[in-house]
C-alpha cells in the first residue's frame, strides 16, 4: 500500500490552521495510511500552540517540524528532505486552502 504524506507549510496561520486540519480529516475519512506533517517557519502568533493541542485530539498522525527562519519555501524543502525516505508520495497543502 502506498504511504502518503500531506505537508502543510505554515507561518503565522493561527486563524486558519485548525480549520485546515479538520478539513483534511473530513476529506480523508476512512483512509488510514497517511500522515500530516506541518512544517512551521517560525510562527509567532500561537500557531504552534494550536498544533500541539491538535496533536492530542486529531485522530490521525500529525507531526510538527519547527524551523527558525521565516520562509515557507525553506520550511517546505526541509520537510521534503526529512520525509523523502519514509513516504511514497507527497501532497503539498497550503494552510489557507
PDB file of N, CA and C in Angstrom:
ATOM      1  N   UNK A   1       0.839  -1.178   0.000  1.00  0.00           N
ATOM      2  CA  UNK A   1       0.000   0.000   0.000  1.00  0.00           C
ATOM      3  C   UNK A   1       0.889   1.248   0.000  1.00  0.00           C
ATOM      4  N   UNK A   2       0.483   2.250  -0.731  1.00  0.00           N
ATOM      5  CA  UNK A   2       1.230   3.494  -0.843  1.00  0.00           C
ATOM      6  C   UNK A   2       1.091   4.326   0.429  1.00  0.00           C
ATOM      7  N   UNK A   3       2.226   4.798   0.940  1.00  0.00           N
ATOM      8  CA  UNK A   3       2.223   5.647   2.134  1.00  0.00           C
ATOM      9  C   UNK A   3       2.309   7.104   1.691  1.00  0.00           C
ATOM     10  N   UNK A   4       1.293   7.892   2.081  1.00  0.00           N
ATOM     11  CA  UNK A   4       1.162   9.286   1.630  1.00  0.00           C
ATOM     12  C   UNK A   4       1.427  10.228   2.799  1.00  0.00           C
ATOM     13  N   UNK A   5       2.119  11.321   2.484  1.00  0.00           N
ATOM     14  CA  UNK A   5       2.355  12.364   3.470  1.00  0.00           C
ATOM     15  C   UNK A   5       1.795  13.677   2.935  1.00  0.00           C
ATOM     16  N   UNK A   6       0.962  14.297   3.730  1.00  0.00           N
ATOM     17  CA  UNK A   6       0.415  15.611   3.380  1.00  0.00           C
ATOM     18  C   UNK A   6       1.248  16.640   4.147  1.00  0.00           C
ATOM     19  N   UNK A   7       1.944  17.494   3.410  1.00  0.00           N
ATOM     20  CA  UNK A   7       2.798  18.505   4.024  1.00  0.00           C
ATOM     21  C   UNK A   7       2.065  19.839   4.003  1.00  0.00           C
ATOM     22  N   UNK A   8       1.971  20.451   5.175  1.00  0.00           N
ATOM     23  CA  UNK A   8       1.321  21.753   5.312  1.00  0.00           C
ATOM     24  C   UNK A   8       2.367  22.740   5.844  1.00  0.00           C
ATOM     25  N   UNK A   9       2.973  23.542   4.959  1.00  0.00           N
ATOM     26  CA  UNK A   9       3.906  24.561   5.449  1.00  0.00           C
ATOM     27  C   UNK A   9       3.123  25.742   6.006  1.00  0.00           C
ATOM     28  N   UNK A  10       3.546  26.238   7.177  1.00  0.00           N
ATOM     29  CA  UNK A  10       2.804  27.328   7.813  1.00  0.00           C
ATOM     30  C   UNK A  10       3.744  28.410   8.332  1.00  0.00           C
ATOM     31  N   UNK A  11       3.214  29.610   8.393  1.00  0.00           N
ATOM     32  CA  UNK A  11       3.859  30.745   9.042  1.00  0.00           C
ATOM     33  C   UNK A  11       2.745  31.675   9.511  1.00  0.00           C
ATOM     34  N   UNK A  12       2.547  31.720  10.808  1.00  0.00           N
ATOM     35  CA  UNK A  12       1.520  32.571  11.416  1.00  0.00           C
ATOM     36  C   UNK A  12       0.127  32.286  10.841  1.00  0.00           C
ATOM     37  N   UNK A  13      -0.308  31.057  10.995  1.00  0.00           N
ATOM     38  CA  UNK A  13      -1.598  30.607  10.467  1.00  0.00           C
ATOM     39  C   UNK A  13      -2.601  30.307  11.586  1.00  0.00           C
ATOM     40  N   UNK A  14      -2.483  30.987  12.701  1.00  0.00           N
ATOM     41  CA  UNK A  14      -3.331  30.737  13.864  1.00  0.00           C
ATOM     42  C   UNK A  14      -4.816  30.733  13.525  1.00  0.00           C
ATOM     43  N   UNK A  15      -5.216  31.652  12.691  1.00  0.00           N
ATOM     44  CA  UNK A  15      -6.634  31.817  12.400  1.00  0.00           C
ATOM     45  C   UNK A  15      -7.206  30.654  11.588  1.00  0.00           C
ATOM     46  N   UNK A  16      -6.389  30.009  10.752  1.00  0.00           N
ATOM     47  CA  UNK A  16      -6.944  29.014   9.828  1.00  0.00           C
ATOM     48  C   UNK A  16      -6.416  27.595   9.979  1.00  0.00           C
ATOM     49  N   UNK A  17      -5.375  27.375  10.795  1.00  0.00           N
ATOM     50  CA  UNK A  17      -4.761  26.049  10.809  1.00  0.00           C
ATOM     51  C   UNK A  17      -5.698  24.958  11.332  1.00  0.00           C
ATOM     52  N   UNK A  18      -6.473  25.242  12.338  1.00  0.00           N
ATOM     53  CA  UNK A  18      -7.381  24.218  12.860  1.00  0.00           C
ATOM     54  C   UNK A  18      -8.429  23.844  11.812  1.00  0.00           C
ATOM     55  N   UNK A  19      -9.015  24.824  11.157  1.00  0.00           N
ATOM     56  CA  UNK A  19     -10.000  24.547  10.107  1.00  0.00           C
ATOM     57  C   UNK A  19      -9.377  23.734   8.967  1.00  0.00           C
ATOM     58  N   UNK A  20      -8.152  24.077   8.610  1.00  0.00           N
ATOM     59  CA  UNK A  20      -7.451  23.350   7.552  1.00  0.00           C
ATOM     60  C   UNK A  20      -7.298  21.872   7.911  1.00  0.00           C
ATOM     61  N   UNK A  21      -6.809  21.596   9.114  1.00  0.00           N
ATOM     62  CA  UNK A  21      -6.575  20.207   9.505  1.00  0.00           C
ATOM     63  C   UNK A  21      -7.867  19.433   9.713  1.00  0.00           C
ATOM     64  N   UNK A  22      -8.901  20.086  10.189  1.00  0.00           N
ATOM     65  CA  UNK A  22     -10.196  19.409  10.304  1.00  0.00           C
ATOM     66  C   UNK A  22     -10.771  19.093   8.930  1.00  0.00           C
ATOM     67  N   UNK A  23     -10.508  19.956   7.958  1.00  0.00           N
ATOM     68  CA  UNK A  23     -10.934  19.700   6.586  1.00  0.00           C
ATOM     69  C   UNK A  23     -10.199  18.488   6.002  1.00  0.00           C
ATOM     70  N   UNK A  24      -8.919  18.373   6.295  1.00  0.00           N
ATOM     71  CA  UNK A  24      -8.155  17.189   5.865  1.00  0.00           C
ATOM     72  C   UNK A  24      -8.784  15.940   6.471  1.00  0.00           C
ATOM     73  N   UNK A  25      -9.087  15.998   7.748  1.00  0.00           N
ATOM     74  CA  UNK A  25      -9.702  14.856   8.422  1.00  0.00           C
ATOM     75  C   UNK A  25     -11.022  14.457   7.755  1.00  0.00           C
ATOM     76  N   UNK A  26     -11.863  15.431   7.456  1.00  0.00           N
ATOM     77  CA  UNK A  26     -13.153  15.148   6.807  1.00  0.00           C
ATOM     78  C   UNK A  26     -12.955  14.565   5.409  1.00  0.00           C
ATOM     79  N   UNK A  27     -12.007  15.122   4.678  1.00  0.00           N
ATOM     80  CA  UNK A  27     -11.780  14.695   3.292  1.00  0.00           C
ATOM     81  C   UNK A  27     -11.224  13.279   3.203  1.00  0.00           C
ATOM     82  N   UNK A  28     -10.439  12.874   4.187  1.00  0.00           N
ATOM     83  CA  UNK A  28      -9.766  11.572   4.122  1.00  0.00           C
ATOM     84  C   UNK A  28     -10.362  10.548   5.076  1.00  0.00           C
ATOM     85  N   UNK A  29     -11.560  10.801   5.515  1.00  0.00           N
ATOM     86  CA  UNK A  29     -12.238   9.862   6.404  1.00  0.00           C
ATOM     87  C   UNK A  29     -12.264   8.482   5.761  1.00  0.00           C
ATOM     88  N   UNK A  30     -11.861   7.482   6.509  1.00  0.00           N
ATOM     89  CA  UNK A  30     -11.841   6.112   6.008  1.00  0.00           C
ATOM     90  C   UNK A  30     -10.482   5.682   5.492  1.00  0.00           C
ATOM     91  N   UNK A  31      -9.612   6.625   5.192  1.00  0.00           N
ATOM     92  CA  UNK A  31      -8.250   6.276   4.775  1.00  0.00           C
ATOM     93  C   UNK A  31      -7.387   6.159   6.023  1.00  0.00           C
ATOM     94  N   UNK A  32      -6.418   5.250   5.971  1.00  0.00           N
ATOM     95  CA  UNK A  32      -5.615   5.069   7.177  1.00  0.00           C
ATOM     96  C   UNK A  32      -4.114   5.232   6.955  1.00  0.00           C
ATOM     97  N   UNK A  33      -3.637   5.139   5.742  1.00  0.00           N
ATOM     98  CA  UNK A  33      -2.193   5.135   5.526  1.00  0.00           C
ATOM     99  C   UNK A  33      -1.686   6.496   5.046  1.00  0.00           C
ATOM    100  N   UNK A  34      -1.883   7.504   5.884  1.00  0.00           N
ATOM    101  CA  UNK A  34      -1.373   8.829   5.567  1.00  0.00           C
ATOM    102  C   UNK A  34      -0.933   9.521   6.844  1.00  0.00           C
ATOM    103  N   UNK A  35      -0.052  10.466   6.681  1.00  0.00           N
ATOM    104  CA  UNK A  35       0.436  11.292   7.780  1.00  0.00           C
ATOM    105  C   UNK A  35       0.313  12.741   7.363  1.00  0.00           C
ATOM    106  N   UNK A  36       0.004  13.596   8.297  1.00  0.00           N
ATOM    107  CA  UNK A  36       0.011  15.036   8.048  1.00  0.00           C
ATOM    108  C   UNK A  36       1.236  15.597   8.770  1.00  0.00           C
ATOM    109  N   UNK A  37       2.077  16.278   8.009  1.00  0.00           N
ATOM    110  CA  UNK A  37       3.313  16.838   8.528  1.00  0.00           C
ATOM    111  C   UNK A  37       3.244  18.351   8.370  1.00  0.00           C
ATOM    112  N   UNK A  38       3.183  19.054   9.483  1.00  0.00           N
ATOM    113  CA  UNK A  38       3.113  20.513   9.460  1.00  0.00           C
ATOM    114  C   UNK A  38       4.513  21.048   9.723  1.00  0.00           C
ATOM    115  N   UNK A  39       4.988  21.862   8.800  1.00  0.00           N
ATOM    116  CA  UNK A  39       6.313  22.466   8.931  1.00  0.00           C
ATOM    117  C   UNK A  39       6.139  23.953   9.205  1.00  0.00           C
ATOM    118  N   UNK A  40       6.468  24.347  10.426  1.00  0.00           N
ATOM    119  CA  UNK A  40       6.279  25.731  10.856  1.00  0.00           C
ATOM    120  C   UNK A  40       7.558  26.530  10.655  1.00  0.00           C
ATOM    121  N   UNK A  41       7.432  27.660   9.977  1.00  0.00           N
ATOM    122  CA  UNK A  41       8.580  28.505   9.629  1.00  0.00           C
ATOM    123  C   UNK A  41       8.770  29.649  10.626  1.00  0.00           C
ATOM    124  N   UNK A  42       8.560  29.370  11.906  1.00  0.00           N
ATOM    125  CA  UNK A  42       8.814  30.384  12.914  1.00  0.00           C
ATOM    126  C   UNK A  42       7.608  31.229  13.304  1.00  0.00           C
ATOM    127  N   UNK A  43       6.442  30.626  13.319  1.00  0.00           N
ATOM    128  CA  UNK A  43       5.234  31.374  13.684  1.00  0.00           C
ATOM    129  C   UNK A  43       5.359  32.010  15.056  1.00  0.00           C
ATOM    130  N   UNK A  44       4.826  33.215  15.173  1.00  0.00           N
ATOM    131  CA  UNK A  44       4.850  33.949  16.437  1.00  0.00           C
ATOM    132  C   UNK A  44       3.457  34.352  16.896  1.00  0.00           C
ATOM    133  N   UNK A  45       2.422  33.743  16.324  1.00  0.00           N
ATOM    134  CA  UNK A  45       1.053  34.151  16.626  1.00  0.00           C
ATOM    135  C   UNK A  45       0.252  33.106  17.397  1.00  0.00           C
ATOM    136  N   UNK A  46       0.890  32.047  17.868  1.00  0.00           N
ATOM    137  CA  UNK A  46       0.178  30.998  18.587  1.00  0.00           C
ATOM    138  C   UNK A  46      -0.131  29.780  17.732  1.00  0.00           C
ATOM    139  N   UNK A  47       0.316  29.766  16.481  1.00  0.00           N
ATOM    140  CA  UNK A  47       0.074  28.620  15.596  1.00  0.00           C
ATOM    141  C   UNK A  47       0.617  27.331  16.207  1.00  0.00           C
ATOM    142  N   UNK A  48       1.832  27.376  16.718  1.00  0.00           N
ATOM    143  CA  UNK A  48       2.464  26.167  17.259  1.00  0.00           C
ATOM    144  C   UNK A  48       1.678  25.629  18.449  1.00  0.00           C
ATOM    145  N   UNK A  49       1.190  26.495  19.297  1.00  0.00           N
ATOM    146  CA  UNK A  49       0.410  26.042  20.455  1.00  0.00           C
ATOM    147  C   UNK A  49      -0.879  25.348  20.006  1.00  0.00           C
ATOM    148  N   UNK A  50      -1.506  25.870  18.977  1.00  0.00           N
ATOM    149  CA  UNK A  50      -2.705  25.219  18.435  1.00  0.00           C
ATOM    150  C   UNK A  50      -2.348  23.848  17.880  1.00  0.00           C
ATOM    151  N   UNK A  51      -1.242  23.758  17.156  1.00  0.00           N
ATOM    152  CA  UNK A  51      -0.813  22.480  16.595  1.00  0.00           C
ATOM    153  C   UNK A  51      -0.493  21.462  17.692  1.00  0.00           C
ATOM    154  N   UNK A  52       0.153  21.906  18.756  1.00  0.00           N
ATOM    155  CA  UNK A  52       0.455  20.994  19.871  1.00  0.00           C
ATOM    156  C   UNK A  52      -0.838  20.451  20.481  1.00  0.00           C
ATOM    157  N   UNK A  53      -1.837  21.299  20.607  1.00  0.00           N
ATOM    158  CA  UNK A  53      -3.138  20.842  21.130  1.00  0.00           C
ATOM    159  C   UNK A  53      -3.796  19.863  20.168  1.00  0.00           C
ATOM    160  N   UNK A  54      -3.754  20.186  18.881  1.00  0.00           N
ATOM    161  CA  UNK A  54      -4.389  19.326  17.885  1.00  0.00           C
ATOM    162  C   UNK A  54      -3.717  17.957  17.793  1.00  0.00           C
ATOM    163  N   UNK A  55      -2.417  17.900  18.042  1.00  0.00           N
ATOM    164  CA  UNK A  55      -1.718  16.611  18.029  1.00  0.00           C
ATOM    165  C   UNK A  55      -2.348  15.632  19.014  1.00  0.00           C
ATOM    166  N   UNK A  56      -2.927  16.154  20.087  1.00  0.00           N
ATOM    167  CA  UNK A  56      -3.537  15.315  21.120  1.00  0.00           C
ATOM    168  C   UNK A  56      -4.970  14.919  20.787  1.00  0.00           C
ATOM    169  N   UNK A  57      -5.625  15.653  19.873  1.00  0.00           N
ATOM    170  CA  UNK A  57      -7.051  15.425  19.654  1.00  0.00           C
ATOM    171  C   UNK A  57      -7.416  14.940  18.259  1.00  0.00           C
ATOM    172  N   UNK A  58      -6.594  15.229  17.267  1.00  0.00           N
ATOM    173  CA  UNK A  58      -6.934  14.822  15.898  1.00  0.00           C
ATOM    174  C   UNK A  58      -6.668  13.325  15.741  1.00  0.00           C
ATOM    175  N   UNK A  59      -7.612  12.591  15.148  1.00  0.00           N
ATOM    176  CA  UNK A  59      -7.498  11.130  15.090  1.00  0.00           C
ATOM    177  C   UNK A  59      -6.662  10.607  13.915  1.00  0.00           C
ATOM    178  N   UNK A  60      -5.605  11.305  13.560  1.00  0.00           N
ATOM    179  CA  UNK A  60      -4.667  10.788  12.560  1.00  0.00           C
ATOM    180  C   UNK A  60      -3.273  11.254  12.929  1.00  0.00           C
ATOM    181  N   UNK A  61      -2.269  10.674  12.304  1.00  0.00           N
ATOM    182  CA  UNK A  61      -0.894  11.040  12.604  1.00  0.00           C
ATOM    183  C   UNK A  61      -0.611  12.481  12.221  1.00  0.00           C
ATOM    184  N   UNK A  62      -0.218  13.269  13.193  1.00  0.00           N
ATOM    185  CA  UNK A  62       0.108  14.673  12.959  1.00  0.00           C
ATOM    186  C   UNK A  62       1.499  14.918  13.520  1.00  0.00           C
ATOM    187  N   UNK A  63       2.430  15.271  12.650  1.00  0.00           N
ATOM    188  CA  UNK A  63       3.796  15.568  13.072  1.00  0.00           C
ATOM    189  C   UNK A  63       4.059  17.048  12.857  1.00  0.00           C
ATOM    190  N   UNK A  64       4.949  17.590  13.672  1.00  0.00           N
ATOM    191  CA  UNK A  64       5.258  19.013  13.609  1.00  0.00           C
ATOM    192  C   UNK A  64       6.763  19.201  13.552  1.00  0.00           C
ATOM    193  N   UNK A  65       7.194  19.987  12.588  1.00  0.00           N
ATOM    194  CA  UNK A  65       8.597  20.381  12.481  1.00  0.00           C
ATOM    195  C   UNK A  65       8.652  21.892  12.634  1.00  0.00           C
ATOM    196  N   UNK A  66       9.587  22.378  13.441  1.00  0.00           N
ATOM    197  CA  UNK A  66       9.737  23.820  13.622  1.00  0.00           C
ATOM    198  C   UNK A  66      11.105  24.232  13.081  1.00  0.00           C
ATOM    199  N   UNK A  67      11.111  25.200  12.192  1.00  0.00           N
ATOM    200  CA  UNK A  67      12.365  25.798  11.780  1.00  0.00           C
ATOM    201  C   UNK A  67      12.334  27.248  12.244  1.00  0.00           C
ATOM    202  N   UNK A  68      13.476  27.830  12.387  1.00  0.00           N
ATOM    203  CA  UNK A  68      13.522  29.170  12.967  1.00  0.00           C
ATOM    204  C   UNK A  68      13.953  30.196  11.929  1.00  0.00           C
ATOM    205  N   UNK A  69      13.384  30.063  10.759  1.00  0.00           N
ATOM    206  CA  UNK A  69      13.647  31.014   9.694  1.00  0.00           C
ATOM    207  C   UNK A  69      12.327  31.279   8.997  1.00  0.00           C
ATOM    208  N   UNK A  70      11.894  32.526   8.943  1.00  0.00           N
ATOM    209  CA  UNK A  70      10.562  32.818   8.390  1.00  0.00           C
ATOM    210  C   UNK A  70      10.510  32.690   6.871  1.00  0.00           C
ATOM    211  N   UNK A  71      10.525  31.449   6.407  1.00  0.00           N
ATOM    212  CA  UNK A  71      10.495  31.183   4.969  1.00  0.00           C
ATOM    213  C   UNK A  71       9.666  29.929   4.709  1.00  0.00           C
ATOM    214  N   UNK A  72       8.535  30.102   4.073  1.00  0.00           N
ATOM    215  CA  UNK A  72       7.690  28.952   3.733  1.00  0.00           C
ATOM    216  C   UNK A  72       8.447  27.997   2.812  1.00  0.00           C
ATOM    217  N   UNK A  73       9.201  28.541   1.871  1.00  0.00           N
ATOM    218  CA  UNK A  73       9.968  27.696   0.949  1.00  0.00           C
ATOM    219  C   UNK A  73      10.970  26.821   1.672  1.00  0.00           C
ATOM    220  N   UNK A  74      11.724  27.389   2.598  1.00  0.00           N
ATOM    221  CA  UNK A  74      12.696  26.603   3.360  1.00  0.00           C
ATOM    222  C   UNK A  74      11.995  25.606   4.265  1.00  0.00           C
ATOM    223  N   UNK A  75      10.861  25.991   4.789  1.00  0.00           N
ATOM    224  CA  UNK A  75      10.076  25.085   5.604  1.00  0.00           C
ATOM    225  C   UNK A  75       9.644  23.865   4.794  1.00  0.00           C
ATOM    226  N   UNK A  76       9.162  24.110   3.596  1.00  0.00           N
ATOM    227  CA  UNK A  76       8.722  23.030   2.710  1.00  0.00           C
ATOM    228  C   UNK A  76       9.889  22.153   2.288  1.00  0.00           C
ATOM    229  N   UNK A  77      10.989  22.773   1.897  1.00  0.00           N
ATOM    230  CA  UNK A  77      12.170  21.998   1.488  1.00  0.00           C
ATOM    231  C   UNK A  77      12.683  21.133   2.625  1.00  0.00           C
ATOM    232  N   UNK A  78      12.699  21.678   3.834  1.00  0.00           N
ATOM    233  CA  UNK A  78      13.137  20.897   4.992  1.00  0.00           C
ATOM    234  C   UNK A  78      12.247  19.693   5.234  1.00  0.00           C
ATOM    235  N   UNK A  79      10.962  19.881   5.079  1.00  0.00           N
ATOM    236  CA  UNK A  79      10.025  18.767   5.252  1.00  0.00           C
ATOM    237  C   UNK A  79      10.275  17.680   4.213  1.00  0.00           C
ATOM    238  N   UNK A  80      10.439  18.072   2.967  1.00  0.00           N
ATOM    239  CA  UNK A  80      10.673  17.083   1.911  1.00  0.00           C
ATOM    240  C   UNK A  80      11.971  16.319   2.136  1.00  0.00           C
ATOM    241  N   UNK A  81      13.017  17.007   2.568  1.00  0.00           N
ATOM    242  CA  UNK A  81      14.287  16.331   2.842  1.00  0.00           C
ATOM    243  C   UNK A  81      14.152  15.340   3.992  1.00  0.00           C
ATOM    244  N   UNK A  82      13.437  15.711   5.025  1.00  0.00           N
ATOM    245  CA  UNK A  82      13.287  14.836   6.188  1.00  0.00           C
ATOM    246  C   UNK A  82      12.396  13.631   5.927  1.00  0.00           C
ATOM    247  N   UNK A  83      11.478  13.742   4.991  1.00  0.00           N
ATOM    248  CA  UNK A  83      10.455  12.712   4.821  1.00  0.00           C
ATOM    249  C   UNK A  83      10.614  11.842   3.581  1.00  0.00           C
ATOM    250  N   UNK A  84      11.494  12.197   2.685  1.00  0.00           N
ATOM    251  CA  UNK A  84      11.537  11.540   1.379  1.00  0.00           C
ATOM    252  C   UNK A  84      11.775  10.035   1.456  1.00  0.00           C
ATOM    253  N   UNK A  85      12.526   9.554   2.418  1.00  0.00           N
ATOM    254  CA  UNK A  85      12.799   8.121   2.503  1.00  0.00           C
ATOM    255  C   UNK A  85      11.660   7.339   3.151  1.00  0.00           C
ATOM    256  N   UNK A  86      10.735   8.016   3.809  1.00  0.00           N
ATOM    257  CA  UNK A  86       9.702   7.338   4.577  1.00  0.00           C
ATOM    258  C   UNK A  86       8.353   7.244   3.878  1.00  0.00           C
ATOM    259  N   UNK A  87       8.173   7.961   2.772  1.00  0.00           N
ATOM    260  CA  UNK A  87       6.863   8.017   2.119  1.00  0.00           C
ATOM    261  C   UNK A  87       6.994   7.795   0.622  1.00  0.00           C
ATOM    262  N   UNK A  88       5.908   7.333   0.029  1.00  0.00           N
ATOM    263  CA  UNK A  88       5.889   7.080  -1.411  1.00  0.00           C
ATOM    264  C   UNK A  88       5.417   8.282  -2.212  1.00  0.00           C
ATOM    265  N   UNK A  89       4.576   9.101  -1.609  1.00  0.00           N
ATOM    266  CA  UNK A  89       4.016  10.239  -2.322  1.00  0.00           C
ATOM    267  C   UNK A  89       3.753  11.380  -1.342  1.00  0.00           C
ATOM    268  N   UNK A  90       3.789  12.599  -1.888  1.00  0.00           N
ATOM    269  CA  UNK A  90       3.564  13.786  -1.086  1.00  0.00           C
ATOM    270  C   UNK A  90       2.462  14.641  -1.701  1.00  0.00           C
ATOM    271  N   UNK A  91       1.694  15.251  -0.825  1.00  0.00           N
ATOM    272  CA  UNK A  91       0.720  16.249  -1.223  1.00  0.00           C
ATOM    273  C   UNK A  91       1.089  17.506  -0.455  1.00  0.00           C
ATOM    274  N   UNK A  92       1.285  18.611  -1.154  1.00  0.00           N
ATOM    275  CA  UNK A  92       1.614  19.871  -0.504  1.00  0.00           C
ATOM    276  C   UNK A  92       0.321  20.676  -0.434  1.00  0.00           C
ATOM    277  N   UNK A  93      -0.066  21.022   0.786  1.00  0.00           N
ATOM    278  CA  UNK A  93      -1.339  21.677   1.018  1.00  0.00           C
ATOM    279  C   UNK A  93      -1.122  23.006   1.737  1.00  0.00           C
ATOM    280  N   UNK A  94      -1.354  24.114   1.063  1.00  0.00           N
ATOM    281  CA  UNK A  94      -1.268  25.394   1.766  1.00  0.00           C
ATOM    282  C   UNK A  94      -2.330  25.460   2.873  1.00  0.00           C
ATOM    283  N   UNK A  95      -1.976  26.020   3.989  1.00  0.00           N
ATOM    284  CA  UNK A  95      -2.912  26.088   5.120  1.00  0.00           C
ATOM    285  C   UNK A  95      -4.145  26.911   4.793  1.00  0.00           C
ATOM    286  N   UNK A  96      -4.031  27.832   3.871  1.00  0.00           N
ATOM    287  CA  UNK A  96      -5.169  28.713   3.555  1.00  0.00           C
ATOM    288  C   UNK A  96      -6.010  28.210   2.387  1.00  0.00           C
ATOM    289  N   UNK A  97      -5.945  26.914   2.132  1.00  0.00           N
ATOM    290  CA  UNK A  97      -6.698  26.365   1.001  1.00  0.00           C
ATOM    291  C   UNK A  97      -8.194  26.390   1.223  1.00  0.00           C
TER     292      UNK A  97
END
